[in-house]
Short mmCIF file of C-alpha atoms in Angstrom, two decimals:
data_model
loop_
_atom_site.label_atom_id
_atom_site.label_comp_id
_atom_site.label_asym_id
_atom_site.label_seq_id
_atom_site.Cartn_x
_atom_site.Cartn_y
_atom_site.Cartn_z
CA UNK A 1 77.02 67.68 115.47
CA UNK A 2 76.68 69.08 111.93
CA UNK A 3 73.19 67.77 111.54
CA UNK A 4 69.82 70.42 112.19
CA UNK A 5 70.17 69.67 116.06
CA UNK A 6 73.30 70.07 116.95
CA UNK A 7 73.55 72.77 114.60
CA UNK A 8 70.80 74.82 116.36
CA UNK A 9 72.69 73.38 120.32
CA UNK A 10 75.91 74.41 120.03
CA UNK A 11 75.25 77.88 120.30
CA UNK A 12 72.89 77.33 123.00
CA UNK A 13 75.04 75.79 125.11
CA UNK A 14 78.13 78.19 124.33
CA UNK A 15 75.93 80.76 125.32
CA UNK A 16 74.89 79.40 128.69
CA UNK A 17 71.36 78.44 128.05
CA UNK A 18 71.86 74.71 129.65
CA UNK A 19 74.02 75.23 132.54
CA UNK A 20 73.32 79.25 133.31
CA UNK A 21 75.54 82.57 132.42
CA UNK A 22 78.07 81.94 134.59
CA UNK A 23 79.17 78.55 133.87
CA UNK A 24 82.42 78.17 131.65
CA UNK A 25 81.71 75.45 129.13
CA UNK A 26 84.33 73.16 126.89
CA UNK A 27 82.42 71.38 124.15
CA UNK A 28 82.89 68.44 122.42
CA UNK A 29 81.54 67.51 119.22
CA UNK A 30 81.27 64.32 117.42
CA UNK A 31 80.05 63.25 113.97
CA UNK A 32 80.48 60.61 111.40
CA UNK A 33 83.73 60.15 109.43
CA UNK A 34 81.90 61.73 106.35
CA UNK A 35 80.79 64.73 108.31
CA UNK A 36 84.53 65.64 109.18
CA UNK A 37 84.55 68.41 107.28
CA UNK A 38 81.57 70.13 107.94
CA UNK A 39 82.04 69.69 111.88
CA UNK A 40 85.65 71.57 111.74
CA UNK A 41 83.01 74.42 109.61
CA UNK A 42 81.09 74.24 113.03
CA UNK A 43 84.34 74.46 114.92
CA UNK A 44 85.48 77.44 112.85
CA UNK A 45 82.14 79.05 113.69
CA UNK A 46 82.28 79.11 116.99
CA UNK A 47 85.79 80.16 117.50
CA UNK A 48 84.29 83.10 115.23
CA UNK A 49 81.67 83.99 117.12
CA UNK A 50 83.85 84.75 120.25
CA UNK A 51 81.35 83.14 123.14
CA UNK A 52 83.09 84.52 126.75
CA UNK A 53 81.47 81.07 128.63
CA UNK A 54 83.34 78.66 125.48
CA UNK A 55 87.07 77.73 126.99
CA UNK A 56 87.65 75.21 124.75
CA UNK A 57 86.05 73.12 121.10
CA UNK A 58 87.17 69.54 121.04
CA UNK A 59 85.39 68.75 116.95
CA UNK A 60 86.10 64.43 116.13
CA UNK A 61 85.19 61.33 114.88
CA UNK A 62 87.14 59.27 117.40
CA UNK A 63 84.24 58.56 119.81
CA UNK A 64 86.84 58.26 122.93
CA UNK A 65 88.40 61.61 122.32
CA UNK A 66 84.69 62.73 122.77
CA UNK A 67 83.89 60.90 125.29
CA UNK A 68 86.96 61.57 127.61
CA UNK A 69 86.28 63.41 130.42
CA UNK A 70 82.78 64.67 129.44
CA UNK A 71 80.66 65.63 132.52
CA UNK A 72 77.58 66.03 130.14
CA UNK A 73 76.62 63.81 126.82
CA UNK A 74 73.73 65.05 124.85
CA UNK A 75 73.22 62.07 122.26
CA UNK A 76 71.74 63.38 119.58
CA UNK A 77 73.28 61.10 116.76
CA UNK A 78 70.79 58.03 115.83
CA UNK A 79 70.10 56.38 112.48
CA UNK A 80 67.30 58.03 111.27
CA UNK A 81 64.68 55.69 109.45
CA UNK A 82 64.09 56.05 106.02
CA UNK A 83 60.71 55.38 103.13
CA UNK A 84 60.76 51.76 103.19
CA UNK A 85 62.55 50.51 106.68
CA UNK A 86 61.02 48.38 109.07
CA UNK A 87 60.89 49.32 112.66
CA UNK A 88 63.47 46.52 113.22
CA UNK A 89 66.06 47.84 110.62
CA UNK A 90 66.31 50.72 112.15
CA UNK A 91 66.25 49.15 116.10
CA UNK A 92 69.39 47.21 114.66
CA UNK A 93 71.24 50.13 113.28
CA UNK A 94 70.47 52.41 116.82
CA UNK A 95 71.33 49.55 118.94
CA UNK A 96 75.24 49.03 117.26
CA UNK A 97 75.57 53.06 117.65
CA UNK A 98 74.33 53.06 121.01
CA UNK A 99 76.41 49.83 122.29
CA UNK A 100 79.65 51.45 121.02
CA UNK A 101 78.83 54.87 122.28
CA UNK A 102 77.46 53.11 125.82
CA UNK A 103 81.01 51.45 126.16
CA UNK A 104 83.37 54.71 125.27
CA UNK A 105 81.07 56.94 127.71
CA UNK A 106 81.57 53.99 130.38
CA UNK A 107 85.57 53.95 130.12
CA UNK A 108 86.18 57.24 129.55
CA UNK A 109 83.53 59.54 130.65
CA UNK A 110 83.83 61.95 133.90
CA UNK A 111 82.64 59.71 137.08
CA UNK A 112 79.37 61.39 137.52
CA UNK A 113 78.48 61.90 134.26
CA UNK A 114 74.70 62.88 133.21
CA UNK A 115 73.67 61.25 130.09
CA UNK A 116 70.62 62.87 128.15
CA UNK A 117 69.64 60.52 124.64
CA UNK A 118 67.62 62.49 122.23
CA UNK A 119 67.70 60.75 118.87
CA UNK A 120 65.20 58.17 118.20
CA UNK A 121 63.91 55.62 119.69
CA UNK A 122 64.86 57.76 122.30
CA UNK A 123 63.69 55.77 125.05
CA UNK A 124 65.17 52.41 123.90
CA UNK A 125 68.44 54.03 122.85
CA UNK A 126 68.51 54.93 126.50
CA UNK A 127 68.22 51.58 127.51
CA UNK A 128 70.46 50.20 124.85
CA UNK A 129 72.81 52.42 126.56
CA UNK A 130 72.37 51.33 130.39
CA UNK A 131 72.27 48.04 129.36
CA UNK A 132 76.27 48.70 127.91
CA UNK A 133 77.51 51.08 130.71
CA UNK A 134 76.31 48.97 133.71
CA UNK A 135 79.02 51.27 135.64
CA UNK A 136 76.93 54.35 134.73
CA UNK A 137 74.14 54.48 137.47
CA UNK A 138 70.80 54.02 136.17
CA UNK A 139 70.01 57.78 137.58
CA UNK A 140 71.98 59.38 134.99
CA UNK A 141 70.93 57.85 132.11
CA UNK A 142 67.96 59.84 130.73
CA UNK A 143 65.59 60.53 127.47
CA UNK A 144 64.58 63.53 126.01
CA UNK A 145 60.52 64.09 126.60
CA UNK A 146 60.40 67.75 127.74
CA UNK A 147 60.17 68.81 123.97
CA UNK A 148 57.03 67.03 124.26
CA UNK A 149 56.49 68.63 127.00
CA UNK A 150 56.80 72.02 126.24
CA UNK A 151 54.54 71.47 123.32
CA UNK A 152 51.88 70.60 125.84
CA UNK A 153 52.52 73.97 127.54
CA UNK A 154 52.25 75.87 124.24
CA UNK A 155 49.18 74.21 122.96
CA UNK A 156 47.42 75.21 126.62
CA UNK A 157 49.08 78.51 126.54
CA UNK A 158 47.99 79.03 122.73
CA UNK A 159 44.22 78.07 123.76
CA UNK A 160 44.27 80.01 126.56
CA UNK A 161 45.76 83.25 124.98
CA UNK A 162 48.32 83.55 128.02
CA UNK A 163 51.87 83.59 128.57
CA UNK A 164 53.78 80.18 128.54
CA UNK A 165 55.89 80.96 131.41
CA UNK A 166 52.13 81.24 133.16
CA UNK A 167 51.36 77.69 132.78
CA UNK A 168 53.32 74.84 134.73
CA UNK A 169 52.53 70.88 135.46
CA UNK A 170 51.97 69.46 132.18
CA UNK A 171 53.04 65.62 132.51
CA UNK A 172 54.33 63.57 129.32
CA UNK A 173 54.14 59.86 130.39
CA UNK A 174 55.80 57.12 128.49
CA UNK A 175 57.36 56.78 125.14
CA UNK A 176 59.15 60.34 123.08
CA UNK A 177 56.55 58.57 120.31
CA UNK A 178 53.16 58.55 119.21
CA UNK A 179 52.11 56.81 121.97
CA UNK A 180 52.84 59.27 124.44
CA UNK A 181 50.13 60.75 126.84
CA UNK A 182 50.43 64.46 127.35
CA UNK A 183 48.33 65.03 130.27
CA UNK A 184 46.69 68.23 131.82
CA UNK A 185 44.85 66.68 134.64
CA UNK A 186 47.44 68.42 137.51
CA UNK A 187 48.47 71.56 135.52
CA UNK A 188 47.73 75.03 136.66
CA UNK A 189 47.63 78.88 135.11
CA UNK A 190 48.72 81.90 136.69
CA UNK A 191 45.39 83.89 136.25
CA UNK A 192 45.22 87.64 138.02
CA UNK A 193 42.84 85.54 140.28
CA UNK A 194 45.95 83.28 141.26
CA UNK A 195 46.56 79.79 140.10
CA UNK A 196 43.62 77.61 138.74
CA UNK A 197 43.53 74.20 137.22
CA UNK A 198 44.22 74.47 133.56
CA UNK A 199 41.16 71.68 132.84
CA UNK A 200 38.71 73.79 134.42
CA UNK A 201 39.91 77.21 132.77
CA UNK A 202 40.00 75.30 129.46
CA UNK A 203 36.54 73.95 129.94
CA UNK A 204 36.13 72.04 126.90
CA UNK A 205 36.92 68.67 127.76
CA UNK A 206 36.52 66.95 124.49
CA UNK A 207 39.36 69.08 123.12
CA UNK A 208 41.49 68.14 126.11
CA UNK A 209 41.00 64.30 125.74
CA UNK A 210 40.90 64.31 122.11
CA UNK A 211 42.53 67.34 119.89
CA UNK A 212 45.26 68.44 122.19
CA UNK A 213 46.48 64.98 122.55
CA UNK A 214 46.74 64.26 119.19
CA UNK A 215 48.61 67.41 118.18
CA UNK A 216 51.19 67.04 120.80
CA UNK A 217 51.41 63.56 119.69
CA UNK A 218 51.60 64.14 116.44
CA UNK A 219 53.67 67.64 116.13
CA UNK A 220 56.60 66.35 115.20
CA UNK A 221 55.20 64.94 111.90
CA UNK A 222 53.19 68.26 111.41
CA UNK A 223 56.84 70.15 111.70
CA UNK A 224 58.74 67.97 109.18
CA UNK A 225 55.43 68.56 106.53
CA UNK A 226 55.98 72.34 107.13
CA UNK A 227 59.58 72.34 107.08
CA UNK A 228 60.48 69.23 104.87
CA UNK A 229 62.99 68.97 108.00
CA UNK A 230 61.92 67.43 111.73
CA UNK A 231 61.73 69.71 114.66
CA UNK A 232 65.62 71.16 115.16
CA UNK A 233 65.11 74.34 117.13
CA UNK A 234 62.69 73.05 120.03
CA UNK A 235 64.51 69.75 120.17
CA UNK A 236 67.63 71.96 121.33
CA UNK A 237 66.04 74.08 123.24
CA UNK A 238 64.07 71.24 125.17
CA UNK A 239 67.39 70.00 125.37
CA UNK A 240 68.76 72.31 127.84
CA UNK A 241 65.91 73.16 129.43
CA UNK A 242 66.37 69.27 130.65
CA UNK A 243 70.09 69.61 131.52
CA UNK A 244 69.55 72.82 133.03
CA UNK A 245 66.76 71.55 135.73
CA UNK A 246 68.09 68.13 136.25
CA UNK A 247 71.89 70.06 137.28
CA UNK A 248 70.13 73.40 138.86
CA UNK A 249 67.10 72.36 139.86
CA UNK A 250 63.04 73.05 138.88
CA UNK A 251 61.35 75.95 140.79
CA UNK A 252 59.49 75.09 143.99
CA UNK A 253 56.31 73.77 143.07
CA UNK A 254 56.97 72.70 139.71
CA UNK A 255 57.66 69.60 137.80
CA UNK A 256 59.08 68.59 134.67
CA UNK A 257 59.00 65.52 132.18
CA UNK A 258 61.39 63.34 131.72
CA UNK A 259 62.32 59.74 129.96
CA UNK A 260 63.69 57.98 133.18
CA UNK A 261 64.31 54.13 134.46
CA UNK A 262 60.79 53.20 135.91
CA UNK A 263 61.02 52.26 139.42
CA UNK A 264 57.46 50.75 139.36
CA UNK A 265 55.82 53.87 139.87
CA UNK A 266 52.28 54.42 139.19
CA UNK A 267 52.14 50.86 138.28
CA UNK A 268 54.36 51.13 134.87
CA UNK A 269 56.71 48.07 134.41
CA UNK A 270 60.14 48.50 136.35
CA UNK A 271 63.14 48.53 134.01
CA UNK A 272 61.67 50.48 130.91
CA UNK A 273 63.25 54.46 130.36
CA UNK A 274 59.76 56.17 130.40
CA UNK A 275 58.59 59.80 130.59
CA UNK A 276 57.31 60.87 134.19
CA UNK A 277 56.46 63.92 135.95
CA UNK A 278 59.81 64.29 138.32
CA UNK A 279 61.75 66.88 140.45
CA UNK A 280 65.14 68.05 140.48
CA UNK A 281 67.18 69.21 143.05
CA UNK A 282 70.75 68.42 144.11
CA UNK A 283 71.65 67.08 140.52
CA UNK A 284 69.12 64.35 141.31
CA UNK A 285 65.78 63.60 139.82
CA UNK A 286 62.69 62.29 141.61
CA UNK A 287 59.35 60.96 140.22
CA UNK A 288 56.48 63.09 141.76
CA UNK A 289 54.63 60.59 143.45
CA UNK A 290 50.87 60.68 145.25
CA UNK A 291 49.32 62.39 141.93
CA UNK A 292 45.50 60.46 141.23
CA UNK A 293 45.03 58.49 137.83
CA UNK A 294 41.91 58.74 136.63
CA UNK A 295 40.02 55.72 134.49
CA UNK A 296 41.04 57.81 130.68
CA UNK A 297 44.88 58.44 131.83
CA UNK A 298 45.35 54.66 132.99
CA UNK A 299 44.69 53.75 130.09
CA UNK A 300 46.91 55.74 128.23
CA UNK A 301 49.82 55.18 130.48
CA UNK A 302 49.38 51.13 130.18
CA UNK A 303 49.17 51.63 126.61
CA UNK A 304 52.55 53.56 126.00
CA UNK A 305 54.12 50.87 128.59
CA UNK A 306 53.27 48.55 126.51
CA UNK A 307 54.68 49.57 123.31
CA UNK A 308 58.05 50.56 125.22
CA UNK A 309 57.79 46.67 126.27
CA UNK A 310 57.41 45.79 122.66
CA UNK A 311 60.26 48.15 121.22
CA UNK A 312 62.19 46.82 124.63
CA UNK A 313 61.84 43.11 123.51
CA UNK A 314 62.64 44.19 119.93
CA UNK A 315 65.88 45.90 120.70
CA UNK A 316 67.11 42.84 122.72
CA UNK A 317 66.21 40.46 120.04
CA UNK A 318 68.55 42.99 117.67
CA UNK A 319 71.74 42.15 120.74
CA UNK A 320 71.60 38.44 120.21
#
């Protein structure tokens, strides 16, 4: 919790960004042995800034005293991969974090709790951590994809010279990596006219099937080359925009991405955590179903399947 993104959530969620202003919040914060120090900083900094919504700061390394009664976990701790590692190396490290988070979260976790994995592999952490808290149901274990998400909005909105709020129905499928496919097929603008299809009102289809893809894809690396850091800000903010509509709901009429267990919907392998246009209401999420896939997008989502499949395979050859 004292690294760049859970710096930049705390506040957020003291505030009431992720579960709305009137919702009285106790947080608990864990970090690395070495980090001790530096978390009871963050603790002293909150106390100081006096949030009304913050009734209590639980700051510790002892993963069940974090995990104890948490209604919420937003896992943003991973092993980052450094110059040098293989994929694998890294899979190994992420999968002995995420088995002995999966296990504390399972025992000692509030019964219905909501489970949101953000560090990377996100979608593969996810699963690491299903596959340890088989008690957990598979509903409430979730990835992080509507930063991607909202990057697709931004881009649209950016070309467009409108308002972000005025565009809605973006769709991230598949893997939080490069692999993804942000997709504008199904999203609409709020134009004085009313609301037209964001492909026709861009109306420069090369862009859409080859630029804008590749910068939502890639804007993660083009953040940490500006900033010599990766994306801390947006990732929190993403963050509880994706609490917030999974526990309150989206708006009629609107869906939102997010990294879920595939059911076999539009033909993408069951039992992989990948990004899909879903629904909230009720606490519960539901893939939007019905919507047409044309020739370019199947391709896309099969390919992004198939390197979840790949990481999926690698990560259980990292358990044995």
């Amino acid at each position: 919790m004292t690294g760049q993104i859970g710096y930049a959530l705390v506040p957020m969620i003291a505030r009431g960004v992720m579960l709305g202003p009137d919702q009285p919040v106790i947080l608990h914060m864990l970090d690395i042995p070495p980090a001790a120090e530096a978390l009871n900083g963050v603790k002293m900094e909150l106390v100081d800034a006096a949030f009304p919504l913050l009734k209590g700061v639980v700051a510790t390394t002892d993963v069940v005293e974090a995990c104890t009664g948490v209604n919420i976990a937003v896992m943003v701790g991973g092993f980052p991969r450094k110059e040098g590692m293989e994929r694998k190396d890294v899979m190994t490290k992420n999968v002995s974090i995420y088995k002995s988070q999966a296990s504390a979260l399972e025992k000692h976790a509030a019964a219905n709790c909501k489970v949101l994995v953000v560090a990377n592999p996100a979608n593969t952490n996810a699963l690491i951590l299903k596959e340890y808290a088989p008690s957990i149901p598979e509903k409430n274990i979730t990835c992080l994809t509507r930063l991607d998400h909202n990057r697709a909005l931004g881009q649209i909105s950016e070309r467009l010279n409108v308002q972000v709020c005025d565009v809605k129905n973006v769709i991230i499928w598949g893997n939080h990596s490069s692999t993804q496919y942000p997709d504008v097929t199904h999203a609409t603008v709020k134009t004085p006219a009313g609301e037209k299809p964001a492909p026709e009102l861009v109306a420069d289809d090369a862009w859409l099937k080859g630029e804008f893809i590749s910068t939502v894809q890639q804007r993660g690396a083009a953040i940490i080359k500006a900033r010599k850091l990766s994306s801390a800000l947006s990732a929190a903010s993403s963050a509880c925009d994706h609490i917030r509509d999974w526990v309150l709901g989206t708006p009629e009429g609107t869906w939102v991405s997010m990294g879920v267990y595939s059911d076999g919907s539009y033909n993408v392998p069951a039992g992989l955590i990948y990004s899909f246009p879903v629904t909230c209401s009720n606490g519960q999420w539901t893939i939007v179903q019905g919507l047409s896939i044309d020739e370019f997008s199947r391709k896309k989502l099969d390919l992004t399947a198939e390197e979840l499949s790949e990481e999926k395979a690698l990560a259980y050859s990292c358990l044995s």
